[in-house]
Amino acid sequence: MNWIAMGVLLFAGGIFHFLPQMSRKLFGVRVSAAVRQSEEAKGMVRRYQRANQWAIFFTAFAIGQVTTDRWLPWLLGAQIAVAMALMIRMRQQALRFALPSDRIHTTSLGLKAPEIPYAWLATAIPVLLIAGTALYLSRHWDQIPQRFPIHYNLWGEADRWGQKSEKLVYGLLIFGVLLEGLLGFLAYGLITGTRRVRPGSPSLKMLTANAILLLLIQLHLGVLIAYMGLQPLMAHSPAGWVIALFIGVLFALIAAFVIYLVKLQAAPDDSPDNTPDAAWRWGGMVYFNREDPALLVERRLGIGYTLNFGHALSWPFIGLVSLVTLLPIYLFR
Amino acid sequence: MRDLVLSVDLSSPTPAYRQIVDQFRNYLVEGQLRPGEVLPGVRRLAIDLGVHFNTVAEAYRTLAQEGWLEVSQGKAVRVLDRAEPQPDQVDVEQNFRQRLRNLVAEMRGHGLSVEAVSRELRAAAEGMKS
């Protein structure tokens, strides 16, 4: 039995299980509050959750039966695909309750965007730290041993080693700068590229919390990457508790914000949405609207914000995501 | 800034930029937007309304041509202290007369009585005394 795969299954399955309950919309469709609270809507959510539970059960059974790990990504992928298909099917049923007025866009001159003073420091500080590490490494190049650890397990023990090269010494730092750029792009997108919302509303709190979370993760990862970047010069592996502390703080940060965001998402709010139903594709999961200049819009399924894939900047962003994903494979394979 | 609502009906035969112009002009004539007040920039308002940048840019340009707004590259959009123009041009009056006739005909066509039309027109004019 692969317990990590089982954990991933329960985590992903759990997220899909609770997704419909985390939203004011009904399977991504804008409906009236009366419909959202109706027995019919609650019955739809229950039917979806029951079907999703069966899918989780069968996938868990299959994970317990397989003898080779080769099948695990396929089984987990199939579970997610089934959950998405269920979501799309329920959304089609929910469309008959859709509010008809989505062609009327409204706003108010009294709306507000999140105000986070000195937000740019959350990008500048990590980038400067990483640049400082790169400078320090270049000044002490001769002291870097010919062979140094390039990968650690969760307990901080080195489990892979590499030969001294510019690619391996500076690779993590380049990855760090790209990651900081990605997170910074999202944070500034939330502050300047989303619709403004009512002052004091749950939507404004959610936008602000999302942006603050990204800025804190930027700072946290910046410190971690600058520290790990110095490893080639260090005689010993980092202590296990240091790695555990970094990872623990990161997860605690994310968990605290997710709980806060789930509470906010369920609160009633009449801030304008201004996203046409027809622009929500793939069962309401993907927003594609070339006419809408917003870079990020509030999700219809789940919590938080999603990219407007019709926006010109969405494709450079996807390129950056691909680069950040593929770079570690190129550097450390 | 006060909580003035703007809305755009994308299924209306009236162009979106024209709807924005009409609503802003109402607020300006009614005095709800006063000289010196700063309006959201083109990009900001377009994002808030979920319409193309050009739609808002065209609306602001029209209002600037009418003398209501100061719109220039890189500067805040500001309400101007607009000197009241003298309606001395015969063709301007004729133009409005024709548009009013069309509007009255449309109101009558929808079943409103002559008294109701007069009342509505008077109320609209009185409401915009500034």
CSV table of C-alpha atoms in Angstrom, one decimal, chain A:
chain,number,residue,atom,x,y,z
A,1,MET,CA,0.0,0.0,0.0
A,2,ASN,CA,1.4,3.4,-1.0
A,3,TRP,CA,0.3,5.7,1.8
A,4,ILE,CA,1.5,8.9,0.1
A,5,ALA,CA,-0.7,8.1,-2.9
A,6,MET,CA,-3.6,7.4,-0.4
A,7,GLY,CA,-2.9,10.8,1.3
A,8,VAL,CA,-3.0,12.6,-2.1
A,9,LEU,CA,-6.2,10.8,-3.0
A,10,LEU,CA,-7.9,11.8,0.3
A,11,PHE,CA,-6.6,15.4,0.0
A,12,ALA,CA,-7.7,15.9,-3.6
A,13,GLY,CA,-10.9,14.0,-3.1
A,14,GLY,CA,-11.7,16.0,0.0
A,15,ILE,CA,-11.2,19.3,-1.9
A,16,PHE,CA,-13.6,18.2,-4.7
A,17,HIS,CA,-16.0,16.9,-2.1
A,18,PHE,CA,-16.3,20.3,-0.3
A,19,LEU,CA,-16.0,22.5,-3.5
A,20,PRO,CA,-19.7,23.1,-4.0
A,21,GLN,CA,-20.2,24.1,-0.4
A,22,MET,CA,-17.5,26.7,-0.5
A,23,SER,CA,-19.2,28.9,-3.0
A,24,ARG,CA,-22.2,31.3,-3.2
A,25,LYS,CA,-22.8,29.9,-6.7
A,26,LEU,CA,-24.4,26.6,-7.5
A,27,PHE,CA,-21.8,24.5,-9.3
A,28,GLY,CA,-20.4,27.7,-10.7
A,29,VAL,CA,-23.8,29.0,-11.9
A,30,ARG,CA,-25.1,32.4,-10.5
A,31,VAL,CA,-28.4,31.7,-8.9
A,32,SER,CA,-30.6,33.6,-6.5
A,33,ALA,CA,-30.0,33.2,-2.7
A,34,ALA,CA,-33.4,31.4,-2.4
A,35,VAL,CA,-32.4,28.8,-5.0
A,36,ARG,CA,-29.0,28.4,-3.4
A,37,GLN,CA,-30.7,27.6,0.0
A,38,SER,CA,-33.5,25.4,-1.6
A,39,GLU,CA,-33.9,21.7,-0.9
A,40,GLU,CA,-33.4,21.0,-4.6
A,41,ALA,CA,-30.0,22.7,-4.6
A,42,LYS,CA,-29.0,20.9,-1.4
A,43,GLY,CA,-30.1,17.6,-3.0
A,44,MET,CA,-27.9,18.3,-6.0
A,45,VAL,CA,-24.9,18.9,-3.8
A,46,ARG,CA,-25.7,15.7,-1.8
A,47,ARG,CA,-26.0,13.7,-5.1
A,48,TYR,CA,-22.6,15.0,-6.3
A,49,GLN,CA,-20.9,14.3,-3.0
A,50,ARG,CA,-22.3,10.7,-2.9
A,51,ALA,CA,-21.0,10.0,-6.4
A,52,ASN,CA,-17.7,11.6,-5.5
A,53,GLN,CA,-17.4,9.4,-2.4
A,54,TRP,CA,-17.9,6.3,-4.4
A,55,ALA,CA,-15.2,7.4,-6.9
A,56,ILE,CA,-12.8,8.0,-3.9
A,57,PHE,CA,-13.7,4.6,-2.5
A,58,PHE,CA,-13.0,2.7,-5.8
A,59,THR,CA,-9.8,4.6,-6.4
A,60,ALA,CA,-8.6,3.8,-2.8
A,61,PHE,CA,-9.5,0.1,-3.4
A,62,ALA,CA,-7.5,0.2,-6.7
A,63,ILE,CA,-4.5,1.9,-5.0
A,64,GLY,CA,-4.5,-0.9,-2.4
A,65,GLN,CA,-4.5,-3.6,-5.1
A,66,VAL,CA,-1.8,-2.3,-7.5
A,67,THR,CA,1.6,-3.9,-7.1
A,68,THR,CA,3.6,-1.3,-9.1
A,69,ASP,CA,3.8,2.5,-8.4
A,70,ARG,CA,3.6,3.0,-12.2
A,71,TRP,CA,-0.2,3.0,-12.1
A,72,LEU,CA,-0.6,5.5,-9.2
A,73,PRO,CA,-0.5,8.7,-11.2
A,74,TRP,CA,-3.0,7.3,-13.6
A,75,LEU,CA,-5.4,6.2,-10.8
A,76,LEU,CA,-5.1,9.6,-9.1
A,77,GLY,CA,-5.6,11.4,-12.5
A,78,ALA,CA,-8.6,9.2,-13.2
A,79,GLN,CA,-10.1,10.2,-9.8
A,80,ILE,CA,-9.7,13.9,-10.5
A,81,ALA,CA,-11.1,13.4,-14.0
A,82,VAL,CA,-14.2,11.7,-12.6
A,83,ALA,CA,-14.7,14.4,-10.0
A,84,MET,CA,-14.5,17.1,-12.7
A,85,ALA,CA,-16.9,15.2,-15.0
A,86,LEU,CA,-19.4,15.0,-12.1
A,87,MET,CA,-19.0,18.7,-11.5
A,88,ILE,CA,-19.6,19.5,-15.2
A,89,ARG,CA,-22.7,17.3,-15.2
A,90,MET,CA,-24.1,19.0,-12.1
A,91,ARG,CA,-23.4,22.4,-13.6
A,92,GLN,CA,-25.4,21.5,-16.6
A,93,GLN,CA,-28.3,20.7,-14.3
A,94,ALA,CA,-27.8,23.9,-12.4
A,95,LEU,CA,-27.9,26.1,-15.5
A,96,ARG,CA,-31.8,26.0,-15.5
A,97,PHE,CA,-31.7,28.1,-12.3
A,98,ALA,CA,-29.2,30.6,-13.7
A,99,LEU,CA,-30.0,34.3,-13.2
A,100,PRO,CA,-30.9,35.9,-16.5
A,101,SER,CA,-29.2,39.2,-16.0
A,102,ASP,CA,-25.6,38.4,-16.7
A,103,ARG,CA,-25.6,40.7,-19.7
A,104,ILE,CA,-26.0,43.7,-17.4
A,105,HIS,CA,-22.6,44.7,-15.9
A,106,THR,CA,-22.7,47.0,-12.9
A,107,THR,CA,-20.1,48.8,-10.8
A,108,SER,CA,-20.0,51.7,-8.4
A,109,LEU,CA,-17.6,54.6,-8.1
A,110,GLY,CA,-17.4,53.9,-4.3
A,111,LEU,CA,-15.7,50.5,-4.7
A,112,LYS,CA,-12.3,49.7,-3.3
A,113,ALA,CA,-9.2,47.7,-4.3
A,114,PRO,CA,-7.0,46.0,-1.7
A,115,GLU,CA,-4.6,48.5,-0.1
A,116,ILE,CA,-1.3,46.9,1.0
A,117,PRO,CA,1.3,49.5,1.8
A,118,TYR,CA,4.9,48.6,0.6
A,119,ALA,CA,3.7,45.4,-1.1
A,120,TRP,CA,6.7,45.7,-3.5
A,121,LEU,CA,9.0,45.0,-0.6
A,122,ALA,CA,7.7,41.4,-0.5
A,123,THR,CA,9.2,40.9,-4.0
A,124,ALA,CA,12.3,43.2,-3.6
A,125,ILE,CA,13.6,41.6,-0.4
A,126,PRO,CA,13.6,38.0,-1.6
A,127,VAL,CA,15.1,38.9,-4.9
A,128,LEU,CA,17.8,41.0,-3.1
A,129,LEU,CA,18.5,38.1,-0.7
A,130,ILE,CA,18.8,35.6,-3.6
A,131,ALA,CA,21.1,38.0,-5.5
A,132,GLY,CA,23.2,38.5,-2.4
A,133,THR,CA,23.5,34.7,-2.2
A,134,ALA,CA,24.6,34.5,-5.8
A,135,LEU,CA,27.2,37.2,-5.2
A,136,TYR,CA,28.5,35.5,-2.1
A,137,LEU,CA,28.8,32.2,-4.0
A,138,SER,CA,30.7,33.8,-6.9
A,139,ARG,CA,33.1,35.5,-4.4
A,140,HIS,CA,33.8,32.1,-2.7
A,141,TRP,CA,33.7,29.9,-5.8
A,142,ASP,CA,37.1,28.3,-4.9
A,143,GLN,CA,35.8,27.1,-1.5
A,144,ILE,CA,32.9,25.1,-3.1
A,145,PRO,CA,33.8,21.4,-3.0
A,146,GLN,CA,33.8,19.4,-6.2
A,147,ARG,CA,30.8,17.3,-4.9
A,148,PHE,CA,27.9,18.7,-2.9
A,149,PRO,CA,24.4,17.7,-2.0
A,150,ILE,CA,21.6,18.8,-4.3
A,151,HIS,CA,18.6,17.2,-2.8
A,152,TYR,CA,17.4,16.5,0.7
A,153,ASN,CA,14.6,14.3,2.2
A,154,LEU,CA,12.0,15.6,4.6
A,155,TRP,CA,14.4,14.9,7.5
A,156,GLY,CA,17.1,17.1,6.1
A,157,GLU,CA,19.4,14.3,5.0
A,158,ALA,CA,21.1,14.6,1.6
A,159,ASP,CA,19.8,11.9,-0.7
A,160,ARG,CA,21.4,13.1,-4.0
A,161,TRP,CA,24.8,14.6,-4.9
A,162,GLY,CA,26.1,16.6,-7.8
A,163,GLN,CA,29.4,17.7,-9.3
A,164,LYS,CA,30.4,21.3,-9.0
A,165,SER,CA,29.2,23.3,-12.0
A,166,GLU,CA,27.6,26.8,-12.6
A,167,LYS,CA,24.4,25.1,-13.5
A,168,LEU,CA,24.1,23.3,-10.2
A,169,VAL,CA,25.4,26.1,-8.0
A,170,TYR,CA,23.3,28.9,-9.5
A,171,GLY,CA,20.3,26.8,-10.8
A,172,LEU,CA,18.3,26.9,-7.5
A,173,LEU,CA,18.8,30.7,-7.4
A,174,ILE,CA,17.6,31.2,-10.9
A,175,PHE,CA,14.6,29.0,-10.1
A,176,GLY,CA,14.0,31.1,-7.0
A,177,VAL,CA,14.0,34.4,-9.0
A,178,LEU,CA,11.5,32.9,-11.5
A,179,LEU,CA,9.3,31.6,-8.7
A,180,GLU,CA,9.3,35.0,-7.0
A,181,GLY,CA,8.4,36.6,-10.4
A,182,LEU,CA,5.4,34.2,-10.7
A,183,LEU,CA,4.2,34.9,-7.2
A,184,GLY,CA,4.7,38.6,-7.6
A,185,PHE,CA,2.8,38.6,-10.8
A,186,LEU,CA,-0.2,36.9,-9.1
A,187,ALA,CA,0.0,39.2,-6.0
A,188,TYR,CA,0.1,42.4,-8.2
A,189,GLY,CA,-2.6,40.9,-10.4
A,190,LEU,CA,-4.8,40.6,-7.4
A,191,ILE,CA,-4.2,44.1,-6.2
A,192,THR,CA,-4.5,45.9,-9.6
A,193,GLY,CA,-6.0,43.5,-12.1
A,194,THR,CA,-9.2,42.4,-10.4
A,195,ARG,CA,-12.5,44.3,-10.1
A,196,ARG,CA,-12.9,46.5,-7.1
A,197,VAL,CA,-15.4,45.5,-4.5
A,198,ARG,CA,-17.5,47.0,-1.8
A,199,PRO,CA,-15.6,48.5,1.1
A,200,GLY,CA,-15.7,46.2,4.2
A,201,SER,CA,-17.2,43.4,2.2
A,202,PRO,CA,-16.2,39.7,2.5
A,203,SER,CA,-14.9,40.0,-1.1
A,204,LEU,CA,-12.5,42.8,-0.2
A,205,LYS,CA,-11.3,40.8,2.8
A,206,MET,CA,-10.8,37.8,0.6
A,207,LEU,CA,-8.9,39.8,-2.1
A,208,THR,CA,-6.7,41.3,0.6
A,209,ALA,CA,-6.1,38.0,2.3
A,210,ASN,CA,-5.2,36.3,-1.0
A,211,ALA,CA,-2.7,39.0,-1.8
A,212,ILE,CA,-1.2,39.0,1.7
A,213,LEU,CA,-0.8,35.2,1.6
A,214,LEU,CA,1.1,35.4,-1.7
A,215,LEU,CA,3.3,38.2,-0.4
A,216,LEU,CA,4.1,36.2,2.7
A,217,ILE,CA,4.9,33.1,0.7
A,218,GLN,CA,7.2,35.2,-1.5
A,219,LEU,CA,9.1,36.3,1.6
A,220,HIS,CA,9.2,32.9,3.1
A,221,LEU,CA,10.3,31.1,0.0
A,222,GLY,CA,12.9,33.9,-0.7
A,223,VAL,CA,14.5,33.3,2.7
A,224,LEU,CA,14.4,29.5,2.2
A,225,ILE,CA,15.9,29.6,-1.3
A,226,ALA,CA,18.6,32.1,-0.3
A,227,TYR,CA,19.5,29.8,2.6
A,228,MET,CA,19.4,26.6,0.5
A,229,GLY,CA,21.4,28.3,-2.2
A,230,LEU,CA,24.4,28.6,0.3
A,231,GLN,CA,24.4,24.8,0.8
A,232,PRO,CA,27.3,24.2,-1.7
A,233,LEU,CA,29.5,26.2,0.7
A,234,MET,CA,28.3,24.6,3.9
A,235,ALA,CA,30.2,21.7,5.4
A,236,HIS,CA,27.1,20.1,6.8
A,237,SER,CA,23.5,19.4,5.6
A,238,PRO,CA,20.9,21.8,7.1
A,239,ALA,CA,19.5,20.5,10.4
A,240,GLY,CA,16.3,18.5,10.0
A,241,TRP,CA,14.5,20.9,12.2
A,242,VAL,CA,15.3,23.8,9.9
A,243,ILE,CA,13.7,22.1,6.9
A,244,ALA,CA,10.8,21.0,9.1
A,245,LEU,CA,10.3,24.6,10.4
A,246,PHE,CA,10.3,26.1,6.9
A,247,ILE,CA,7.8,23.5,5.6
A,248,GLY,CA,5.7,23.6,8.7
A,249,VAL,CA,5.4,27.4,8.7
A,250,LEU,CA,4.5,27.3,5.0
A,251,PHE,CA,1.7,24.7,5.5
A,252,ALA,CA,0.5,26.5,8.6
A,253,LEU,CA,0.3,29.8,6.7
A,254,ILE,CA,-1.6,28.2,3.8
A,255,ALA,CA,-4.0,26.2,6.1
A,256,ALA,CA,-4.8,29.3,8.2
A,257,PHE,CA,-5.6,31.4,5.1
A,258,VAL,CA,-7.6,28.6,3.5
A,259,ILE,CA,-9.9,28.2,6.6
A,260,TYR,CA,-10.3,32.0,6.7
A,261,LEU,CA,-11.1,32.2,2.9
A,262,VAL,CA,-13.6,29.3,3.1
A,263,LYS,CA,-15.5,31.3,5.9
A,264,LEU,CA,-15.4,34.5,3.8
A,265,GLN,CA,-16.5,32.7,0.6
A,266,ALA,CA,-19.7,31.4,2.2
A,267,ALA,CA,-20.7,34.9,3.5
A,268,PRO,CA,-23.3,36.8,1.5
A,269,ASP,CA,-21.9,39.6,-0.6
A,270,ASP,CA,-23.4,41.8,-3.4
A,271,SER,CA,-20.2,43.0,-5.0
A,272,PRO,CA,-20.6,42.9,-8.7
A,273,ASP,CA,-19.4,39.8,-10.6
A,274,ASN,CA,-19.6,41.0,-14.2
A,275,THR,CA,-18.5,37.7,-15.7
A,276,PRO,CA,-20.9,36.3,-18.3
A,277,ASP,CA,-22.0,32.7,-17.8
A,278,ALA,CA,-21.0,31.8,-21.4
A,279,ALA,CA,-17.3,32.8,-20.7
A,280,TRP,CA,-17.0,30.1,-18.0
A,281,ARG,CA,-15.9,27.0,-19.8
A,282,TRP,CA,-14.9,23.4,-18.8
A,283,GLY,CA,-17.8,23.1,-16.3
A,284,GLY,CA,-17.2,26.6,-14.9
A,285,MET,CA,-13.6,26.0,-14.0
A,286,VAL,CA,-11.9,28.0,-16.8
A,287,TYR,CA,-12.7,31.7,-17.5
A,288,PHE,CA,-12.0,32.9,-21.0
A,289,ASN,CA,-13.2,36.3,-22.0
A,290,ARG,CA,-11.2,38.5,-24.5
A,291,GLU,CA,-13.6,41.4,-23.9
A,292,ASP,CA,-12.9,41.5,-20.2
A,293,PRO,CA,-9.7,43.5,-19.2
A,294,ALA,CA,-9.6,41.9,-15.7
A,295,LEU,CA,-6.6,39.6,-15.3
A,296,LEU,CA,-8.0,37.7,-12.4
A,297,VAL,CA,-11.6,37.1,-11.5
A,298,GLU,CA,-13.3,35.4,-8.5
A,299,ARG,CA,-13.7,31.7,-9.0
A,300,ARG,CA,-17.1,30.3,-9.5
A,301,LEU,CA,-16.0,26.9,-8.3
A,302,GLY,CA,-13.9,26.7,-5.1
A,303,ILE,CA,-12.2,29.5,-3.3
A,304,GLY,CA,-10.0,32.3,-4.4
A,305,TYR,CA,-9.3,33.8,-7.8
A,306,THR,CA,-8.6,32.4,-11.3
A,307,LEU,CA,-6.9,33.7,-14.4
A,308,ASN,CA,-8.8,35.2,-17.3
A,309,PHE,CA,-7.3,33.0,-20.1
A,310,GLY,CA,-8.7,35.5,-22.7
A,311,HIS,CA,-6.3,38.2,-21.2
A,312,ALA,CA,-3.2,38.9,-23.3
A,313,LEU,CA,-1.0,38.5,-20.2
A,314,SER,CA,-2.3,35.0,-19.3
A,315,TRP,CA,-0.1,33.3,-21.9
A,316,PRO,CA,3.2,34.8,-20.7
A,317,PHE,CA,2.0,33.7,-17.3
A,318,ILE,CA,1.4,30.2,-18.4
A,319,GLY,CA,4.9,30.3,-20.0
A,320,LEU,CA,6.4,31.3,-16.7
A,321,VAL,CA,4.5,28.6,-14.9
A,322,SER,CA,5.9,26.0,-17.4
A,323,LEU,CA,9.4,27.3,-17.0
A,324,VAL,CA,9.2,27.2,-13.2
A,325,THR,CA,7.8,23.6,-13.4
A,326,LEU,CA,10.3,22.3,-16.0
A,327,LEU,CA,13.5,24.1,-14.7
A,328,PRO,CA,14.0,21.8,-11.7
A,329,ILE,CA,13.7,18.8,-14.0
A,330,TYR,CA,16.4,20.2,-16.3
A,331,LEU,CA,18.7,21.2,-13.4
A,332,PHE,CA,18.5,18.3,-11.0
A,333,ARG,CA,17.6,15.2,-13.1
